[in-house]
Amino acid sequence: EVLDREDTITGALINKGTALATLARHREGIALLELAMARGDAHRNATLAMRARNNLAVTLNEIDPPRGIELLRETIEIGREYGERASYNWMLGTLAIALFFEGSGWDEHVALVEEAVATAYMRIDQVRLRGILGIFQVFRGEALDTIVPELQLIVGPDGSRDEEFFIRHHRATTALMTGRYDEAFQRA
């Protein structure tokens, strides 16, 4: 702080706030994350402002889901405004999961995720967004036979463990939604 390194200070507030929230010290964590968010906004640092909002939203999803969703929407707008495509794609996926569990806003958001899948240039974004889109489709009884092959095509033979997660997740979820409960349990 003596050197007035704003980025370092704000990043440390995010890290400490997130750690405290993870330890169920929500009030302290939320206070630090809100401070970090305000500092990121004040210094027009889109990366830190988005990171603070994301971490605060994830914390609030347990205790105030509507506020968490509001923060995720703000983060998406910041990503769009600053052209932070990777962060924008990440936040689209994070908001999609929050909306899925909230049970609202699916149609509008699914359209945004579909657009992002079509324009994503990083493989991990393609896999994550296609996988998240697939969650909505499976629960609607759609694309049950095409999600895993599409994901396998994107991932190819050299996929990471994170990418493999989405393939395994969809095999289990598809089995669940088609009444193959023993298979779903084993795959999960």
mmCIF file of N, CA and C in Angstrom, residues 36-95:
data_model
loop_
_atom_site.group_PDB
_atom_site.id
_atom_site.type_symbol
_atom_site.label_atom_id
_atom_site.label_comp_id
_atom_site.label_asym_id
_atom_site.label_seq_id
_atom_site.Cartn_x
_atom_site.Cartn_y
_atom_site.Cartn_z
ATOM 1 N N ALA A 36 -13.381 -4.158 -3.298
ATOM 2 C CA ALA A 36 -12.575 -4.422 -4.489
ATOM 3 C C ALA A 36 -13.337 -4.056 -5.755
ATOM 4 N N MET A 37 -14.632 -4.371 -5.780
ATOM 5 C CA MET A 37 -15.462 -4.036 -6.933
ATOM 6 C C MET A 37 -15.505 -2.519 -7.134
ATOM 7 N N ALA A 38 -15.706 -1.781 -6.052
ATOM 8 C CA ALA A 38 -15.755 -0.315 -6.127
ATOM 9 C C ALA A 38 -14.421 0.255 -6.593
ATOM 10 N N ARG A 39 -13.317 -0.308 -6.117
ATOM 11 C CA ARG A 39 -11.989 0.173 -6.525
ATOM 12 C C ARG A 39 -11.732 -0.138 -7.998
ATOM 13 N N GLY A 40 -12.116 -1.331 -8.433
ATOM 14 C CA GLY A 40 -11.960 -1.686 -9.845
ATOM 15 C C GLY A 40 -12.747 -0.746 -10.741
ATOM 16 N N ASP A 41 -13.981 -0.422 -10.312
ATOM 17 C CA ASP A 41 -14.812 0.515 -11.078
ATOM 18 C C ASP A 41 -14.190 1.912 -11.083
ATOM 19 N N ALA A 42 -13.768 2.372 -9.919
ATOM 20 C CA ALA A 42 -13.230 3.734 -9.793
ATOM 21 C C ALA A 42 -11.970 3.926 -10.640
ATOM 22 N N HIS A 43 -11.170 2.873 -10.747
ATOM 23 C CA HIS A 43 -9.917 2.976 -11.497
ATOM 24 C C HIS A 43 -10.050 2.427 -12.916
ATOM 25 N N ARG A 44 -11.292 2.157 -13.324
ATOM 26 C CA ARG A 44 -11.609 1.683 -14.678
ATOM 27 C C ARG A 44 -10.733 0.506 -15.095
ATOM 28 N N ASN A 45 -10.561 -0.421 -14.144
ATOM 29 C CA ASN A 45 -9.823 -1.646 -14.426
ATOM 30 C C ASN A 45 -10.862 -2.747 -14.628
ATOM 31 N N ALA A 46 -11.187 -2.988 -15.895
ATOM 32 C CA ALA A 46 -12.261 -3.930 -16.222
ATOM 33 C C ALA A 46 -11.968 -5.333 -15.705
ATOM 34 N N THR A 47 -10.728 -5.770 -15.818
ATOM 35 C CA THR A 47 -10.375 -7.123 -15.384
ATOM 36 C C THR A 47 -10.643 -7.307 -13.903
ATOM 37 N N LEU A 48 -10.177 -6.369 -13.080
ATOM 38 C CA LEU A 48 -10.384 -6.493 -11.641
ATOM 39 C C LEU A 48 -11.842 -6.256 -11.251
ATOM 40 N N ALA A 49 -12.511 -5.324 -11.929
ATOM 41 C CA ALA A 49 -13.922 -5.076 -11.631
ATOM 42 C C ALA A 49 -14.753 -6.323 -11.938
ATOM 43 N N MET A 50 -14.435 -6.988 -13.040
ATOM 44 C CA MET A 50 -15.168 -8.201 -13.404
ATOM 45 C C MET A 50 -14.858 -9.343 -12.445
ATOM 46 N N ARG A 51 -13.600 -9.488 -12.092
ATOM 47 C CA ARG A 51 -13.210 -10.567 -11.183
ATOM 48 C C ARG A 51 -13.864 -10.390 -9.819
ATOM 49 N N ALA A 52 -13.891 -9.158 -9.321
ATOM 50 C CA ALA A 52 -14.523 -8.890 -8.025
ATOM 51 C C ALA A 52 -16.016 -9.211 -8.085
ATOM 52 N N ARG A 53 -16.682 -8.784 -9.159
ATOM 53 C CA ARG A 53 -18.119 -9.062 -9.314
ATOM 54 C C ARG A 53 -18.381 -10.564 -9.398
ATOM 55 N N ASN A 54 -17.580 -11.260 -10.180
ATOM 56 C CA ASN A 54 -17.748 -12.700 -10.320
ATOM 57 C C ASN A 54 -17.647 -13.387 -8.961
ATOM 58 N N ASN A 55 -16.596 -13.091 -8.221
ATOM 59 C CA ASN A 55 -16.382 -13.752 -6.930
ATOM 60 C C ASN A 55 -17.458 -13.364 -5.926
ATOM 61 N N LEU A 56 -17.884 -12.111 -5.960
ATOM 62 C CA LEU A 56 -18.970 -11.676 -5.083
ATOM 63 C C LEU A 56 -20.273 -12.368 -5.480
ATOM 64 N N ALA A 57 -20.528 -12.475 -6.772
ATOM 65 C CA ALA A 57 -21.753 -13.134 -7.242
ATOM 66 C C ALA A 57 -21.798 -14.586 -6.801
ATOM 67 N N VAL A 58 -20.680 -15.281 -6.928
ATOM 68 C CA VAL A 58 -20.629 -16.687 -6.518
ATOM 69 C C VAL A 58 -20.895 -16.800 -5.016
ATOM 70 N N THR A 59 -20.345 -15.901 -4.244
ATOM 71 C CA THR A 59 -20.589 -15.890 -2.794
ATOM 72 C C THR A 59 -22.061 -15.616 -2.503
ATOM 73 N N LEU A 60 -22.635 -14.649 -3.200
ATOM 74 C CA LEU A 60 -24.027 -14.273 -2.955
ATOM 75 C C LEU A 60 -25.032 -15.298 -3.475
ATOM 76 N N ASN A 61 -24.622 -16.140 -4.416
ATOM 77 C CA ASN A 61 -25.547 -17.142 -4.934
ATOM 78 C C ASN A 61 -26.104 -18.045 -3.839
ATOM 79 N N GLU A 62 -25.366 -18.192 -2.755
ATOM 80 C CA GLU A 62 -25.830 -19.009 -1.638
ATOM 81 C C GLU A 62 -26.803 -18.249 -0.741
ATOM 82 N N ILE A 63 -26.618 -16.939 -0.614
ATOM 83 C CA ILE A 63 -27.422 -16.198 0.372
ATOM 84 C C ILE A 63 -28.342 -15.152 -0.245
ATOM 85 N N ASP A 64 -28.065 -14.716 -1.466
ATOM 86 C CA ASP A 64 -28.899 -13.731 -2.143
ATOM 87 C C ASP A 64 -28.808 -13.943 -3.659
ATOM 88 N N PRO A 65 -29.418 -15.042 -4.164
ATOM 89 C CA PRO A 65 -29.287 -15.362 -5.589
ATOM 90 C C PRO A 65 -29.680 -14.234 -6.536
ATOM 91 N N PRO A 66 -30.771 -13.493 -6.297
ATOM 92 C CA PRO A 66 -31.093 -12.409 -7.244
ATOM 93 C C PRO A 66 -29.973 -11.368 -7.361
ATOM 94 N N ARG A 67 -29.340 -11.020 -6.256
ATOM 95 C CA ARG A 67 -28.227 -10.061 -6.293
ATOM 96 C C ARG A 67 -27.035 -10.659 -7.032
ATOM 97 N N GLY A 68 -26.780 -11.950 -6.808
ATOM 98 C CA GLY A 68 -25.695 -12.619 -7.517
ATOM 99 C C GLY A 68 -25.917 -12.594 -9.016
ATOM 100 N N ILE A 69 -27.143 -12.857 -9.443
ATOM 101 C CA ILE A 69 -27.478 -12.831 -10.868
ATOM 102 C C ILE A 69 -27.323 -11.416 -11.423
ATOM 103 N N GLU A 70 -27.742 -10.423 -10.658
ATOM 104 C CA GLU A 70 -27.590 -9.022 -11.085
ATOM 105 C C GLU A 70 -26.117 -8.686 -11.312
ATOM 106 N N LEU A 71 -25.256 -9.121 -10.403
ATOM 107 C CA LEU A 71 -23.822 -8.861 -10.541
ATOM 108 C C LEU A 71 -23.237 -9.568 -11.767
ATOM 109 N N LEU A 72 -23.689 -10.784 -12.022
ATOM 110 C CA LEU A 72 -23.203 -11.501 -13.197
ATOM 111 C C LEU A 72 -23.619 -10.783 -14.475
ATOM 112 N N ARG A 73 -24.836 -10.251 -14.502
ATOM 113 C CA ARG A 73 -25.286 -9.487 -15.676
ATOM 114 C C ARG A 73 -24.418 -8.228 -15.852
ATOM 115 N N GLU A 74 -24.108 -7.547 -14.746
ATOM 116 C CA GLU A 74 -23.231 -6.371 -14.819
ATOM 117 C C GLU A 74 -21.865 -6.754 -15.380
ATOM 118 N N THR A 75 -21.358 -7.891 -14.942
ATOM 119 C CA THR A 75 -20.035 -8.340 -15.376
ATOM 120 C C THR A 75 -20.022 -8.619 -16.872
ATOM 121 N N ILE A 76 -21.089 -9.220 -17.365
ATOM 122 C CA ILE A 76 -21.193 -9.479 -18.800
ATOM 123 C C ILE A 76 -21.178 -8.167 -19.578
ATOM 124 N N GLU A 77 -21.877 -7.169 -19.074
ATOM 125 C CA GLU A 77 -21.896 -5.862 -19.752
ATOM 126 C C GLU A 77 -20.515 -5.216 -19.753
ATOM 127 N N ILE A 78 -19.793 -5.341 -18.649
ATOM 128 C CA ILE A 78 -18.430 -4.793 -18.592
ATOM 129 C C ILE A 78 -17.553 -5.506 -19.623
ATOM 130 N N GLY A 79 -17.661 -6.825 -19.691
ATOM 131 C CA GLY A 79 -16.885 -7.593 -20.660
ATOM 132 C C GLY A 79 -17.196 -7.180 -22.081
ATOM 133 N N ARG A 80 -18.474 -6.958 -22.352
ATOM 134 C CA ARG A 80 -18.886 -6.523 -23.693
ATOM 135 C C ARG A 80 -18.334 -5.125 -23.982
ATOM 136 N N GLU A 81 -18.465 -4.218 -23.010
ATOM 137 C CA GLU A 81 -18.024 -2.833 -23.194
ATOM 138 C C GLU A 81 -16.523 -2.741 -23.455
ATOM 139 N N TYR A 82 -15.740 -3.534 -22.727
ATOM 140 C CA TYR A 82 -14.283 -3.446 -22.843
ATOM 141 C C TYR A 82 -13.699 -4.436 -23.848
ATOM 142 N N GLY A 83 -14.551 -5.257 -24.452
ATOM 143 C CA GLY A 83 -14.057 -6.220 -25.426
ATOM 144 C C GLY A 83 -13.260 -7.344 -24.802
ATOM 145 N N GLU A 84 -13.540 -7.649 -23.555
ATOM 146 C CA GLU A 84 -12.876 -8.751 -22.849
ATOM 147 C C GLU A 84 -13.606 -10.041 -23.199
ATOM 148 N N ARG A 85 -13.330 -10.593 -24.369
ATOM 149 C CA ARG A 85 -14.101 -11.721 -24.886
ATOM 150 C C ARG A 85 -13.977 -12.969 -24.015
ATOM 151 N N ALA A 86 -12.784 -13.301 -23.560
ATOM 152 C CA ALA A 86 -12.625 -14.506 -22.737
ATOM 153 C C ALA A 86 -13.410 -14.364 -21.432
ATOM 154 N N SER A 87 -13.308 -13.209 -20.795
ATOM 155 C CA SER A 87 -14.058 -12.974 -19.558
ATOM 156 C C SER A 87 -15.554 -12.955 -19.824
ATOM 157 N N TYR A 88 -15.954 -12.337 -20.927
ATOM 158 C CA TYR A 88 -17.358 -12.300 -21.322
ATOM 159 C C TYR A 88 -17.903 -13.719 -21.475
ATOM 160 N N ASN A 89 -17.168 -14.564 -22.186
ATOM 161 C CA ASN A 89 -17.602 -15.946 -22.379
ATOM 162 C C ASN A 89 -17.684 -16.692 -21.055
ATOM 163 N N TRP A 90 -16.696 -16.487 -20.197
ATOM 164 C CA TRP A 90 -16.708 -17.155 -18.893
ATOM 165 C C TRP A 90 -17.949 -16.734 -18.106
ATOM 166 N N MET A 91 -18.231 -15.437 -18.095
ATOM 167 C CA MET A 91 -19.361 -14.938 -17.321
ATOM 168 C C MET A 91 -20.698 -15.380 -17.910
ATOM 169 N N LEU A 92 -20.782 -15.493 -19.242
ATOM 170 C CA LEU A 92 -22.005 -16.029 -19.852
ATOM 171 C C LEU A 92 -22.288 -17.420 -19.305
ATOM 172 N N GLY A 93 -21.252 -18.236 -19.229
ATOM 173 C CA GLY A 93 -21.413 -19.588 -18.702
ATOM 174 C C GLY A 93 -21.791 -19.588 -17.233
ATOM 175 N N THR A 94 -21.145 -18.735 -16.456
ATOM 176 C CA THR A 94 -21.436 -18.658 -15.029
ATOM 177 C C THR A 94 -22.869 -18.203 -14.792
ATOM 178 N N LEU A 95 -23.315 -17.207 -15.540
ATOM 179 C CA LEU A 95 -24.693 -16.737 -15.416
ATOM 180 C C LEU A 95 -25.670 -17.818 -15.862
#
